[in-house]
mmCIF file with all atom_site columns, C-alpha atoms in Angstrom:
data_model
loop_
_atom_site.group_PDB
_atom_site.id
_atom_site.type_symbol
_atom_site.label_atom_id
_atom_site.label_alt_id
_atom_site.label_comp_id
_atom_site.label_asym_id
_atom_site.label_entity_id
_atom_site.label_seq_id
_atom_site.pdbx_PDB_ins_code
_atom_site.Cartn_x
_atom_site.Cartn_y
_atom_site.Cartn_z
_atom_site.occupancy
_atom_site.B_iso_or_equiv
_atom_site.pdbx_formal_charge
_atom_site.auth_seq_id
_atom_site.auth_comp_id
_atom_site.auth_asym_id
_atom_site.auth_atom_id
_atom_site.pdbx_PDB_model_num
ATOM 1   C CA . MET L 1 1   ? -67.630 100.741 87.272 1.00 45.00 ? 1   MET L CA 1
ATOM 2   C CA . ASN L 1 2   ? -71.368 100.138 87.333 1.00 48.00 ? 2   ASN L CA 1
ATOM 3   C CA . GLN L 1 3   ? -72.804 102.253 84.511 1.00 64.00 ? 3   GLN L CA 1
ATOM 4   C CA . GLN L 1 4   ? -75.143 100.673 82.042 1.00 85.00 ? 4   GLN L CA 1
ATOM 5   C CA . PHE L 1 5   ? -73.545 99.961  78.680 1.00 94.00 ? 5   PHE L CA 1
ATOM 6   C CA . PRO L 1 6   ? -73.959 100.246 75.744 1.00 95.00 ? 6   PRO L CA 1
ATOM 7   C CA . ILE L 1 7   ? -74.620 104.004 75.462 1.00 96.00 ? 7   ILE L CA 1
ATOM 8   C CA . ASN L 1 8   ? -75.445 105.717 72.178 1.00 96.00 ? 8   ASN L CA 1
ATOM 9   C CA . LEU L 1 9   ? -73.352 108.818 71.543 1.00 97.00 ? 9   LEU L CA 1
ATOM 10  C CA . SER L 1 10  ? -73.925 111.882 69.375 1.00 96.00 ? 10  SER L CA 1
ATOM 11  C CA . ILE L 1 11  ? -71.026 113.702 67.730 1.00 97.00 ? 11  ILE L CA 1
ATOM 12  C CA . THR L 1 12  ? -71.497 117.327 68.750 1.00 97.00 ? 12  THR L CA 1
ATOM 13  C CA . ARG L 1 13  ? -68.535 118.923 66.983 1.00 97.00 ? 13  ARG L CA 1
ATOM 14  C CA . ILE L 1 14  ? -65.160 118.279 65.369 1.00 97.00 ? 14  ILE L CA 1
ATOM 15  C CA . VAL L 1 15  ? -61.930 120.261 65.709 1.00 98.00 ? 15  VAL L CA 1
ATOM 16  C CA . LYS L 1 16  ? -59.239 119.700 63.085 1.00 97.00 ? 16  LYS L CA 1
ATOM 17  C CA . HIS L 1 17  ? -55.758 120.028 64.606 1.00 97.00 ? 17  HIS L CA 1
ATOM 18  C CA . THR L 1 18  ? -53.866 118.779 61.540 1.00 96.00 ? 18  THR L CA 1
ATOM 19  C CA . THR L 1 19  ? -54.850 117.320 58.181 1.00 95.00 ? 19  THR L CA 1
ATOM 20  C CA . THR L 1 20  ? -54.888 113.843 59.708 1.00 96.00 ? 20  THR L CA 1
ATOM 21  C CA . THR L 1 21  ? -55.582 114.325 63.443 1.00 97.00 ? 21  THR L CA 1
ATOM 22  C CA . TRP L 1 22  ? -58.946 115.620 64.652 1.00 98.00 ? 22  TRP L CA 1
ATOM 23  C CA . SER L 1 23  ? -60.784 115.909 67.943 1.00 98.00 ? 23  SER L CA 1
ATOM 24  C CA . PHE L 1 24  ? -64.242 114.331 67.965 1.00 98.00 ? 24  PHE L CA 1
ATOM 25  C CA . PHE L 1 25  ? -66.558 115.618 70.706 1.00 98.00 ? 25  PHE L CA 1
ATOM 26  C CA . MET L 1 26  ? -69.440 113.387 71.785 1.00 98.00 ? 26  MET L CA 1
ATOM 27  C CA . THR L 1 27  ? -72.249 113.301 74.340 1.00 97.00 ? 27  THR L CA 1
ATOM 28  C CA . PRO L 1 28  ? -74.597 110.489 75.452 1.00 96.00 ? 28  PRO L CA 1
ATOM 29  C CA . GLN L 1 29  ? -78.051 110.261 73.902 1.00 95.00 ? 29  GLN L CA 1
ATOM 30  C CA . ASN L 1 30  ? -80.807 110.031 76.518 1.00 88.00 ? 30  ASN L CA 1
ATOM 31  C CA . ALA L 1 31  ? -78.574 108.277 79.025 1.00 81.00 ? 31  ALA L CA 1
ATOM 32  C CA . ALA L 1 32  ? -76.725 109.113 82.205 1.00 85.00 ? 32  ALA L CA 1
ATOM 33  C CA . ARG L 1 33  ? -73.233 110.371 81.612 1.00 89.00 ? 33  ARG L CA 1
ATOM 34  C CA . PRO L 1 34  ? -70.823 107.599 82.668 1.00 93.00 ? 34  PRO L CA 1
ATOM 35  C CA . ASN L 1 35  ? -67.983 108.299 85.061 1.00 94.00 ? 35  ASN L CA 1
ATOM 36  C CA . PHE L 1 36  ? -64.374 107.593 84.211 1.00 97.00 ? 36  PHE L CA 1
ATOM 37  C CA . ILE L 1 37  ? -60.878 108.176 85.546 1.00 98.00 ? 37  ILE L CA 1
ATOM 38  C CA . ALA L 1 38  ? -58.778 110.759 83.721 1.00 98.00 ? 38  ALA L CA 1
ATOM 39  C CA . GLY L 1 39  ? -56.954 109.095 80.829 1.00 98.00 ? 39  GLY L CA 1
ATOM 40  C CA . GLN L 1 40  ? -59.038 105.931 80.690 1.00 98.00 ? 40  GLN L CA 1
ATOM 41  C CA . VAL L 1 41  ? -59.979 104.368 77.364 1.00 98.00 ? 41  VAL L CA 1
ATOM 42  C CA . ALA L 1 42  ? -63.391 104.213 75.678 1.00 98.00 ? 42  ALA L CA 1
ATOM 43  C CA . VAL L 1 43  ? -64.414 101.205 73.612 1.00 98.00 ? 43  VAL L CA 1
ATOM 44  C CA . LEU L 1 44  ? -66.397 102.615 70.685 1.00 97.00 ? 44  LEU L CA 1
ATOM 45  C CA . GLU L 1 45  ? -68.367 100.763 68.022 1.00 96.00 ? 45  GLU L CA 1
ATOM 46  C CA . MET L 1 46  ? -69.926 101.999 64.781 1.00 94.00 ? 46  MET L CA 1
ATOM 47  C CA . ASP L 1 47  ? -72.323 99.731  62.918 1.00 89.00 ? 47  ASP L CA 1
ATOM 48  C CA . ASN L 1 48  ? -70.342 96.803  61.481 1.00 86.00 ? 48  ASN L CA 1
ATOM 49  C CA . TYR L 1 49  ? -66.886 98.280  61.949 1.00 92.00 ? 49  TYR L CA 1
ATOM 50  C CA . GLY L 1 50  ? -66.116 96.436  65.169 1.00 91.00 ? 50  GLY L CA 1
ATOM 51  C CA . ASP L 1 51  ? -64.589 97.873  68.325 1.00 94.00 ? 51  ASP L CA 1
ATOM 52  C CA . SER L 1 52  ? -61.927 100.566 68.515 1.00 96.00 ? 52  SER L CA 1
ATOM 53  C CA . TYR L 1 53  ? -60.167 101.912 71.580 1.00 97.00 ? 53  TYR L CA 1
ATOM 54  C CA . TYR L 1 54  ? -59.679 105.656 72.163 1.00 98.00 ? 54  TYR L CA 1
ATOM 55  C CA . ALA L 1 55  ? -58.337 107.369 75.258 1.00 98.00 ? 55  ALA L CA 1
ATOM 56  C CA . PHE L 1 56  ? -60.343 110.262 76.638 1.00 98.00 ? 56  PHE L CA 1
ATOM 57  C CA . ALA L 1 57  ? -58.676 113.599 75.909 1.00 98.00 ? 57  ALA L CA 1
ATOM 58  C CA . SER L 1 58  ? -61.213 115.418 78.093 1.00 98.00 ? 58  SER L CA 1
ATOM 59  C CA . ALA L 1 59  ? -61.373 115.475 81.868 1.00 98.00 ? 59  ALA L CA 1
ATOM 60  C CA . PRO L 1 60  ? -64.055 113.454 83.715 1.00 97.00 ? 60  PRO L CA 1
ATOM 61  C CA . GLU L 1 61  ? -65.882 116.618 84.787 1.00 97.00 ? 61  GLU L CA 1
ATOM 62  C CA . GLU L 1 62  ? -66.144 118.184 81.320 1.00 97.00 ? 62  GLU L CA 1
ATOM 63  C CA . ASN L 1 63  ? -69.526 118.176 79.594 1.00 94.00 ? 63  ASN L CA 1
ATOM 64  C CA . GLU L 1 64  ? -68.407 116.541 76.345 1.00 97.00 ? 64  GLU L CA 1
ATOM 65  C CA . PHE L 1 65  ? -66.250 113.511 75.746 1.00 98.00 ? 65  PHE L CA 1
ATOM 66  C CA . GLU L 1 66  ? -63.283 114.379 73.548 1.00 98.00 ? 66  GLU L CA 1
ATOM 67  C CA . PHE L 1 67  ? -61.255 111.850 71.556 1.00 98.00 ? 67  PHE L CA 1
ATOM 68  C CA . LEU L 1 68  ? -58.074 112.802 69.693 1.00 98.00 ? 68  LEU L CA 1
ATOM 69  C CA . ILE L 1 69  ? -58.000 110.507 66.659 1.00 98.00 ? 69  ILE L CA 1
ATOM 70  C CA . LYS L 1 70  ? -55.564 110.101 63.781 1.00 97.00 ? 70  LYS L CA 1
ATOM 71  C CA . ARG L 1 71  ? -56.963 109.106 60.398 1.00 95.00 ? 71  ARG L CA 1
ATOM 72  C CA . ARG L 1 72  ? -56.419 105.467 59.367 1.00 86.00 ? 72  ARG L CA 1
ATOM 73  C CA . VAL L 1 73  ? -57.096 103.800 56.021 1.00 81.00 ? 73  VAL L CA 1
ATOM 74  C CA . SER L 1 74  ? -58.125 100.363 57.277 1.00 82.00 ? 74  SER L CA 1
ATOM 75  C CA . PRO L 1 75  ? -61.891 99.651  57.442 1.00 83.00 ? 75  PRO L CA 1
ATOM 76  C CA . ASN L 1 76  ? -62.521 100.336 61.109 1.00 92.00 ? 76  ASN L CA 1
ATOM 77  C CA . VAL L 1 77  ? -64.256 102.891 63.322 1.00 96.00 ? 77  VAL L CA 1
ATOM 78  C CA . THR L 1 78  ? -61.497 105.459 62.772 1.00 96.00 ? 78  THR L CA 1
ATOM 79  C CA . ALA L 1 79  ? -61.831 105.379 58.997 1.00 94.00 ? 79  ALA L CA 1
ATOM 80  C CA . ALA L 1 80  ? -65.627 105.567 59.301 1.00 94.00 ? 80  ALA L CA 1
ATOM 81  C CA . LEU L 1 81  ? -65.453 108.610 61.578 1.00 96.00 ? 81  LEU L CA 1
ATOM 82  C CA . PHE L 1 82  ? -63.383 110.502 59.018 1.00 96.00 ? 82  PHE L CA 1
ATOM 83  C CA . ASP L 1 83  ? -65.545 109.474 56.064 1.00 94.00 ? 83  ASP L CA 1
ATOM 84  C CA . PRO L 1 84  ? -68.140 112.225 55.381 1.00 93.00 ? 84  PRO L CA 1
ATOM 85  C CA . HIS L 1 85  ? -70.348 109.776 53.481 1.00 91.00 ? 85  HIS L CA 1
ATOM 86  C CA . ILE L 1 86  ? -70.914 107.403 56.415 1.00 91.00 ? 86  ILE L CA 1
ATOM 87  C CA . ALA L 1 87  ? -73.637 108.043 58.980 1.00 91.00 ? 87  ALA L CA 1
ATOM 88  C CA . LYS L 1 88  ? -72.175 108.262 62.449 1.00 93.00 ? 88  LYS L CA 1
ATOM 89  C CA . HIS L 1 89  ? -73.963 105.837 64.790 1.00 94.00 ? 89  HIS L CA 1
ATOM 90  C CA . VAL L 1 90  ? -71.439 105.676 67.617 1.00 97.00 ? 90  VAL L CA 1
ATOM 91  C CA . VAL L 1 91  ? -71.899 103.392 70.625 1.00 96.00 ? 91  VAL L CA 1
ATOM 92  C CA . LEU L 1 92  ? -69.865 103.505 73.832 1.00 97.00 ? 92  LEU L CA 1
ATOM 93  C CA . LYS L 1 93  ? -69.560 99.832  74.805 1.00 96.00 ? 93  LYS L CA 1
ATOM 94  C CA . ASP L 1 94  ? -67.237 100.084 77.792 1.00 96.00 ? 94  ASP L CA 1
ATOM 95  C CA . ILE L 1 95  ? -64.577 102.130 79.578 1.00 97.00 ? 95  ILE L CA 1
ATOM 96  C CA . VAL L 1 96  ? -61.324 100.289 80.272 1.00 97.00 ? 96  VAL L CA 1
ATOM 97  C CA . GLY L 1 97  ? -57.768 100.793 81.490 1.00 97.00 ? 97  GLY L CA 1
ATOM 98  C CA . THR L 1 98  ? -56.390 102.176 84.727 1.00 97.00 ? 98  THR L CA 1
ATOM 99  C CA . GLY L 1 99  ? -56.304 105.824 83.711 1.00 98.00 ? 99  GLY L CA 1
ATOM 100 C CA . PHE L 1 100 ? -54.259 108.264 85.771 1.00 98.00 ? 100 PHE L CA 1
ATOM 101 C CA . ALA L 1 101 ? -55.505 108.572 89.344 1.00 96.00 ? 101 ALA L CA 1
ATOM 102 C CA . VAL L 1 102 ? -53.668 111.844 89.912 1.00 97.00 ? 102 VAL L CA 1
ATOM 103 C CA . GLU L 1 103 ? -55.645 112.576 93.088 1.00 95.00 ? 103 GLU L CA 1
ATOM 104 C CA . GLU L 1 104 ? -53.456 109.978 94.810 1.00 95.00 ? 104 GLU L CA 1
ATOM 105 C CA . HIS L 1 105 ? -50.285 111.946 94.034 1.00 96.00 ? 105 HIS L CA 1
ATOM 106 C CA . LYS L 1 106 ? -50.919 115.441 95.328 1.00 97.00 ? 106 LYS L CA 1
ATOM 107 C CA . GLY L 1 107 ? -47.806 117.356 96.289 1.00 97.00 ? 107 GLY L CA 1
ATOM 108 C CA . HIS L 1 108 ? -45.651 115.717 93.626 1.00 97.00 ? 108 HIS L CA 1
ATOM 109 C CA . ASP L 1 109 ? -43.961 117.325 90.666 1.00 98.00 ? 109 ASP L CA 1
ATOM 110 C CA . LEU L 1 110 ? -45.421 115.609 87.584 1.00 98.00 ? 110 LEU L CA 1
ATOM 111 C CA . VAL L 1 111 ? -43.779 114.940 84.246 1.00 98.00 ? 111 VAL L CA 1
ATOM 112 C CA . PHE L 1 112 ? -46.079 113.993 81.354 1.00 98.00 ? 112 PHE L CA 1
ATOM 113 C CA . VAL L 1 113 ? -44.300 112.205 78.497 1.00 98.00 ? 113 VAL L CA 1
ATOM 114 C CA . ALA L 1 114 ? -46.264 111.818 75.273 1.00 98.00 ? 114 ALA L CA 1
ATOM 115 C CA . MET L 1 115 ? -45.733 110.956 71.637 1.00 97.00 ? 115 MET L CA 1
ATOM 116 C CA . GLY L 1 116 ? -48.284 111.763 68.923 1.00 95.00 ? 116 GLY L CA 1
ATOM 117 C CA . THR L 1 117 ? -51.906 111.123 69.894 1.00 97.00 ? 117 THR L CA 1
ATOM 118 C CA . GLY L 1 118 ? -50.576 109.661 73.148 1.00 97.00 ? 118 GLY L CA 1
ATOM 119 C CA . LEU L 1 119 ? -50.999 113.221 74.366 1.00 98.00 ? 119 LEU L CA 1
ATOM 120 C CA . ALA L 1 120 ? -54.767 112.624 74.670 1.00 98.00 ? 120 ALA L CA 1
ATOM 121 C CA . PRO L 1 121 ? -54.923 110.762 78.010 1.00 98.00 ? 121 PRO L CA 1
ATOM 122 C CA . LEU L 1 122 ? -52.253 113.022 79.491 1.00 98.00 ? 122 LEU L CA 1
ATOM 123 C CA . ARG L 1 123 ? -54.310 116.061 78.504 1.00 98.00 ? 123 ARG L CA 1
ATOM 124 C CA . SER L 1 124 ? -57.296 114.427 80.243 1.00 98.00 ? 124 SER L CA 1
ATOM 125 C CA . ALA L 1 125 ? -55.228 114.249 83.433 1.00 98.00 ? 125 ALA L CA 1
ATOM 126 C CA . LEU L 1 126 ? -53.966 117.821 83.019 1.00 98.00 ? 126 LEU L CA 1
ATOM 127 C CA . HIS L 1 127 ? -57.478 119.199 82.614 1.00 98.00 ? 127 HIS L CA 1
ATOM 128 C CA . HIS L 1 128 ? -58.509 117.222 85.692 1.00 98.00 ? 128 HIS L CA 1
ATOM 129 C CA . ILE L 1 129 ? -55.646 118.775 87.670 1.00 98.00 ? 129 ILE L CA 1
ATOM 130 C CA . PHE L 1 130 ? -56.158 122.394 86.621 1.00 98.00 ? 130 PHE L CA 1
ATOM 131 C CA . PRO L 1 131 ? -59.133 123.200 88.927 1.00 98.00 ? 131 PRO L CA 1
ATOM 132 C CA . ASN L 1 132 ? -56.972 122.044 91.873 1.00 97.00 ? 132 ASN L CA 1
ATOM 133 C CA . ARG L 1 133 ? -53.637 123.232 90.515 1.00 98.00 ? 133 ARG L CA 1
ATOM 134 C CA . LYS L 1 134 ? -52.366 124.361 93.937 1.00 98.00 ? 134 LYS L CA 1
ATOM 135 C CA . ASP L 1 135 ? -52.411 120.745 95.164 1.00 98.00 ? 135 ASP L CA 1
ATOM 136 C CA . TYR L 1 136 ? -49.566 119.766 92.817 1.00 98.00 ? 136 TYR L CA 1
ATOM 137 C CA . GLY L 1 137 ? -45.986 120.811 92.281 1.00 98.00 ? 137 GLY L CA 1
ATOM 138 C CA . ARG L 1 138 ? -44.389 121.655 88.951 1.00 98.00 ? 138 ARG L CA 1
ATOM 139 C CA . LEU L 1 139 ? -45.990 120.284 85.790 1.00 98.00 ? 139 LEU L CA 1
ATOM 140 C CA . PHE L 1 140 ? -43.713 119.355 82.890 1.00 98.00 ? 140 PHE L CA 1
ATOM 141 C CA . VAL L 1 141 ? -45.104 118.179 79.548 1.00 98.00 ? 141 VAL L CA 1
ATOM 142 C CA . LEU L 1 142 ? -42.633 116.519 77.175 1.00 98.00 ? 142 LEU L CA 1
ATOM 143 C CA . TYR L 1 143 ? -44.326 116.155 73.798 1.00 98.00 ? 143 TYR L CA 1
ATOM 144 C CA . GLY L 1 144 ? -42.805 114.496 70.750 1.00 97.00 ? 144 GLY L CA 1
ATOM 145 C CA . ALA L 1 145 ? -43.994 114.382 67.141 1.00 96.00 ? 145 ALA L CA 1
ATOM 146 C CA . ARG L 1 146 ? -42.513 113.484 63.790 1.00 94.00 ? 146 ARG L CA 1
ATOM 147 C CA . ARG L 1 147 ? -42.840 116.935 62.231 1.00 94.00 ? 147 ARG L CA 1
ATOM 148 C CA . ILE L 1 148 ? -43.776 120.454 63.301 1.00 94.00 ? 148 ILE L CA 1
ATOM 149 C CA . GLU L 1 149 ? -47.156 120.183 61.609 1.00 94.00 ? 149 GLU L CA 1
ATOM 150 C CA . ASP L 1 150 ? -48.029 117.068 63.640 1.00 95.00 ? 150 ASP L CA 1
ATOM 151 C CA . PHE L 1 151 ? -48.352 118.898 66.962 1.00 97.00 ? 151 PHE L CA 1
ATOM 152 C CA . CYS L 1 152 ? -51.897 119.240 68.345 1.00 98.00 ? 152 CYS L CA 1
ATOM 153 C CA . TYR L 1 153 ? -53.469 121.727 70.790 1.00 98.00 ? 153 TYR L CA 1
ATOM 154 C CA . GLU L 1 154 ? -50.876 124.430 70.045 1.00 95.00 ? 154 GLU L CA 1
ATOM 155 C CA . ASP L 1 155 ? -53.229 127.330 70.837 1.00 96.00 ? 155 ASP L CA 1
ATOM 156 C CA . GLU L 1 156 ? -54.246 125.726 74.114 1.00 97.00 ? 156 GLU L CA 1
ATOM 157 C CA . MET L 1 157 ? -50.626 125.121 75.063 1.00 97.00 ? 157 MET L CA 1
ATOM 158 C CA . THR L 1 158 ? -49.722 128.782 74.731 1.00 95.00 ? 158 THR L CA 1
ATOM 159 C CA . THR L 1 159 ? -52.755 130.058 76.638 1.00 97.00 ? 159 THR L CA 1
ATOM 160 C CA . ASP L 1 160 ? -54.510 127.737 79.098 1.00 97.00 ? 160 ASP L CA 1
ATOM 161 C CA . TRP L 1 161 ? -51.534 125.500 79.816 1.00 98.00 ? 161 TRP L CA 1
ATOM 162 C CA . ARG L 1 162 ? -49.184 128.405 80.326 1.00 97.00 ? 162 ARG L CA 1
ATOM 163 C CA . GLN L 1 163 ? -51.643 130.116 82.678 1.00 98.00 ? 163 GLN L CA 1
ATOM 164 C CA . HIS L 1 164 ? -51.618 126.974 84.835 1.00 98.00 ? 164 HIS L CA 1
ATOM 165 C CA . GLY L 1 165 ? -47.837 126.886 84.974 1.00 98.00 ? 165 GLY L CA 1
ATOM 166 C CA . VAL L 1 166 ? -47.258 123.981 82.583 1.00 98.00 ? 166 VAL L CA 1
ATOM 167 C CA . GLU L 1 167 ? -43.624 123.833 81.478 1.00 98.00 ? 167 GLU L CA 1
ATOM 168 C CA . LEU L 1 168 ? -43.763 122.524 77.919 1.00 98.00 ? 168 LEU L CA 1
ATOM 169 C CA . ARG L 1 169 ? -40.883 120.917 76.046 1.00 97.00 ? 169 ARG L CA 1
ATOM 170 C CA . GLN L 1 170 ? -41.405 119.798 72.442 1.00 97.00 ? 170 GLN L CA 1
ATOM 171 C CA . VAL L 1 171 ? -39.225 117.688 70.167 1.00 97.00 ? 171 VAL L CA 1
ATOM 172 C CA . ILE L 1 172 ? -39.521 116.393 66.610 1.00 96.00 ? 172 ILE L CA 1
ATOM 173 C CA . SER L 1 173 ? -37.888 113.284 65.170 1.00 94.00 ? 173 SER L CA 1
ATOM 174 C CA . GLN L 1 174 ? -38.039 114.175 61.463 1.00 93.00 ? 174 GLN L CA 1
ATOM 175 C CA . PRO L 1 175 ? -37.139 117.866 61.047 1.00 91.00 ? 175 PRO L CA 1
ATOM 176 C CA . GLY L 1 176 ? -36.376 117.556 57.323 1.00 87.00 ? 176 GLY L CA 1
ATOM 177 C CA . ASP L 1 177 ? -35.848 121.011 55.820 1.00 85.00 ? 177 ASP L CA 1
ATOM 178 C CA . SER L 1 178 ? -38.258 122.768 58.203 1.00 87.00 ? 178 SER L CA 1
ATOM 179 C CA . ASP L 1 179 ? -37.299 125.897 60.146 1.00 89.00 ? 179 ASP L CA 1
ATOM 180 C CA . TRP L 1 180 ? -37.555 124.041 63.471 1.00 93.00 ? 180 TRP L CA 1
ATOM 181 C CA . ASP L 1 181 ? -34.892 125.346 65.861 1.00 91.00 ? 181 ASP L CA 1
ATOM 182 C CA . GLY L 1 182 ? -35.828 123.225 68.876 1.00 92.00 ? 182 GLY L CA 1
ATOM 183 C CA . PRO L 1 183 ? -34.469 119.836 69.945 1.00 94.00 ? 183 PRO L CA 1
ATOM 184 C CA . THR L 1 184 ? -34.645 116.858 67.603 1.00 95.00 ? 184 THR L CA 1
ATOM 185 C CA . GLY L 1 185 ? -34.817 113.156 68.385 1.00 95.00 ? 185 GLY L CA 1
ATOM 186 C CA . TYR L 1 186 ? -37.191 111.185 70.578 1.00 94.00 ? 186 TYR L CA 1
ATOM 187 C CA . VAL L 1 187 ? -39.251 112.545 73.414 1.00 97.00 ? 187 VAL L CA 1
ATOM 188 C CA . GLN L 1 188 ? -37.605 110.405 76.102 1.00 95.00 ? 188 GLN L CA 1
ATOM 189 C CA . SER L 1 189 ? -34.332 112.224 75.384 1.00 95.00 ? 189 SER L CA 1
ATOM 190 C CA . LEU L 1 190 ? -35.823 115.318 77.068 1.00 97.00 ? 190 LEU L CA 1
ATOM 191 C CA . LEU L 1 191 ? -36.038 113.590 80.447 1.00 97.00 ? 191 LEU L CA 1
ATOM 192 C CA . ASP L 1 192 ? -32.367 114.189 81.227 1.00 96.00 ? 192 ASP L CA 1
ATOM 193 C CA . HIS L 1 193 ? -32.942 117.940 81.110 1.00 94.00 ? 193 HIS L CA 1
ATOM 194 C CA . VAL L 1 194 ? -35.983 118.175 83.396 1.00 97.00 ? 194 VAL L CA 1
ATOM 195 C CA . VAL L 1 195 ? -35.859 115.303 85.904 1.00 97.00 ? 195 VAL L CA 1
ATOM 196 C CA . PRO L 1 196 ? -32.864 116.722 87.852 1.00 95.00 ? 196 PRO L CA 1
ATOM 197 C CA . GLU L 1 197 ? -34.949 119.866 88.519 1.00 94.00 ? 197 GLU L CA 1
ATOM 198 C CA . MET L 1 198 ? -37.933 117.966 89.935 1.00 97.00 ? 198 MET L CA 1
ATOM 199 C CA . ASN L 1 199 ? -38.982 117.363 93.535 1.00 94.00 ? 199 ASN L CA 1
ATOM 200 C CA . ASN L 1 200 ? -40.426 113.952 94.441 1.00 93.00 ? 200 ASN L CA 1
ATOM 201 C CA . PRO L 1 201 ? -41.355 113.369 90.773 1.00 97.00 ? 201 PRO L CA 1
ATOM 202 C CA . LEU L 1 202 ? -44.029 111.180 89.257 1.00 98.00 ? 202 LEU L CA 1
ATOM 203 C CA . ALA L 1 203 ? -44.074 110.283 85.544 1.00 98.00 ? 203 ALA L CA 1
ATOM 204 C CA . LEU L 1 204 ? -47.163 109.741 83.368 1.00 98.00 ? 204 LEU L CA 1
ATOM 205 C CA . VAL L 1 205 ? -46.312 108.121 80.027 1.00 98.00 ? 205 VAL L CA 1
ATOM 206 C CA . CYS L 1 206 ? -48.288 107.427 76.856 1.00 98.00 ? 206 CYS L CA 1
ATOM 207 C CA . GLY L 1 207 ? -47.243 106.584 73.308 1.00 95.00 ? 207 GLY L CA 1
ATOM 208 C CA . SER L 1 208 ? -46.334 103.572 71.219 1.00 94.00 ? 208 SER L CA 1
ATOM 209 C CA . HIS L 1 209 ? -45.312 100.384 73.013 1.00 95.00 ? 209 HIS L CA 1
ATOM 210 C CA . GLU L 1 210 ? -41.691 100.894 71.990 1.00 96.00 ? 210 GLU L CA 1
ATOM 211 C CA . MET L 1 211 ? -41.694 104.499 73.163 1.00 96.00 ? 211 MET L CA 1
ATOM 212 C CA . GLN L 1 212 ? -43.229 103.547 76.519 1.00 97.00 ? 212 GLN L CA 1
ATOM 213 C CA . GLU L 1 213 ? -40.662 100.815 77.129 1.00 97.00 ? 213 GLU L CA 1
ATOM 214 C CA . GLN L 1 214 ? -37.752 103.099 76.251 1.00 97.00 ? 214 GLN L CA 1
ATOM 215 C CA . THR L 1 215 ? -39.156 105.882 78.399 1.00 98.00 ? 215 THR L CA 1
ATOM 216 C CA . LYS L 1 216 ? -39.707 103.613 81.400 1.00 98.00 ? 216 LYS L CA 1
ATOM 217 C CA . LYS L 1 217 ? -36.160 102.274 81.028 1.00 97.00 ? 217 LYS L CA 1
ATOM 218 C CA . ARG L 1 218 ? -34.698 105.793 81.021 1.00 97.00 ? 218 ARG L CA 1
ATOM 219 C CA . LEU L 1 219 ? -36.848 106.831 83.990 1.00 98.00 ? 219 LEU L CA 1
ATOM 220 C CA . ARG L 1 220 ? -35.597 103.855 85.979 1.00 97.00 ? 220 ARG L CA 1
ATOM 221 C CA . GLU L 1 221 ? -32.021 104.851 85.106 1.00 97.00 ? 221 GLU L CA 1
ATOM 222 C CA . LEU L 1 222 ? -32.817 108.330 86.431 1.00 97.00 ? 222 LEU L CA 1
ATOM 223 C CA . GLY L 1 223 ? -33.937 106.882 89.750 1.00 96.00 ? 223 GLY L CA 1
ATOM 224 C CA . PHE L 1 224 ? -37.696 106.389 89.338 1.00 97.00 ? 224 PHE L CA 1
ATOM 225 C CA . SER L 1 225 ? -39.141 103.412 91.156 1.00 97.00 ? 225 SER L CA 1
ATOM 226 C CA . PRO L 1 226 ? -41.749 101.394 89.193 1.00 96.00 ? 226 PRO L CA 1
ATOM 227 C CA . GLU L 1 227 ? -44.658 102.768 91.246 1.00 96.00 ? 227 GLU L CA 1
ATOM 228 C CA . LYS L 1 228 ? -43.655 106.307 90.229 1.00 97.00 ? 228 LYS L CA 1
ATOM 229 C CA . ILE L 1 229 ? -44.096 105.532 86.524 1.00 98.00 ? 229 ILE L CA 1
ATOM 230 C CA . LEU L 1 230 ? -47.742 105.465 85.436 1.00 98.00 ? 230 LEU L CA 1
ATOM 231 C CA . THR L 1 231 ? -49.350 104.355 82.182 1.00 97.00 ? 231 THR L CA 1
ATOM 232 C CA . ASN L 1 232 ? -53.072 104.507 81.466 1.00 96.00 ? 232 ASN L CA 1
ATOM 233 C CA . TYR L 1 233 ? -53.590 100.968 80.216 1.00 90.00 ? 233 TYR L CA 1
#
C-alpha cells in the first residue's frame, strides 16, 4: 500500500445503533482517498489519545469510511469519539491487516461468522460483494450478540441484505427474561445447521480471540481446511 499517511479525517455523520454502539462516518480532508481491502483495519489517532484500531465497516468503493465502534470508558480514542465535549481531530495513520480478499473466492458459498462489533469487517466484505452478487454462491451470516438490544444494522438486514439473498441467522448468549424466541448460546453453535447445506464453502470469521479460536476449531471439525477459514487480521 503506497498512500501517503497520515491523513486528516472529518466526521461527516453518526448513526446510533444501540445506546453503546455507533457508526462513525468519516472522509479525508484535502487528501486522496486511500485504497483498502474489504475488512482491513484503520489505525486512528486523536490528539494525545494514542492509536486505536478499527475495522472498516464500509466497502472500499463507498464514499465514506464507516467504523462500527462500541463505547469504552478508558481514556483512548474510542472514549474521546463518544465524548461530546472533545473536539474531534481524527488522523488516519495507517491501514493494516489482511482484510477479506473475496474476489479470489468467486463461485464459493460463503459463511460469515461474527460476534458483536466483529460484524463490521464482514459487513465491509458483504457490501463489496453485493455489486457482483452473481459471482458468488449462497451467503450465510451467523451473527451473535449478548442481548437482543445489542444487534446492529437490523433495518439493513431486513431490506438490503435480504434483497441480495443473504441468509441471516442470529443468536444471543444472555436472553434473560426477554421475549427472544430464537436460538441461544454462542454463534459458532449455528455452524452445524448451515455448513451441511453449503457447496464448496469458505468461512470469514471475526470476533473476540476466544470466539475466533473456537469457531476455527469447529470449522475444522466440519471439514474446513485452514485456507478456507479467513480472518481479517
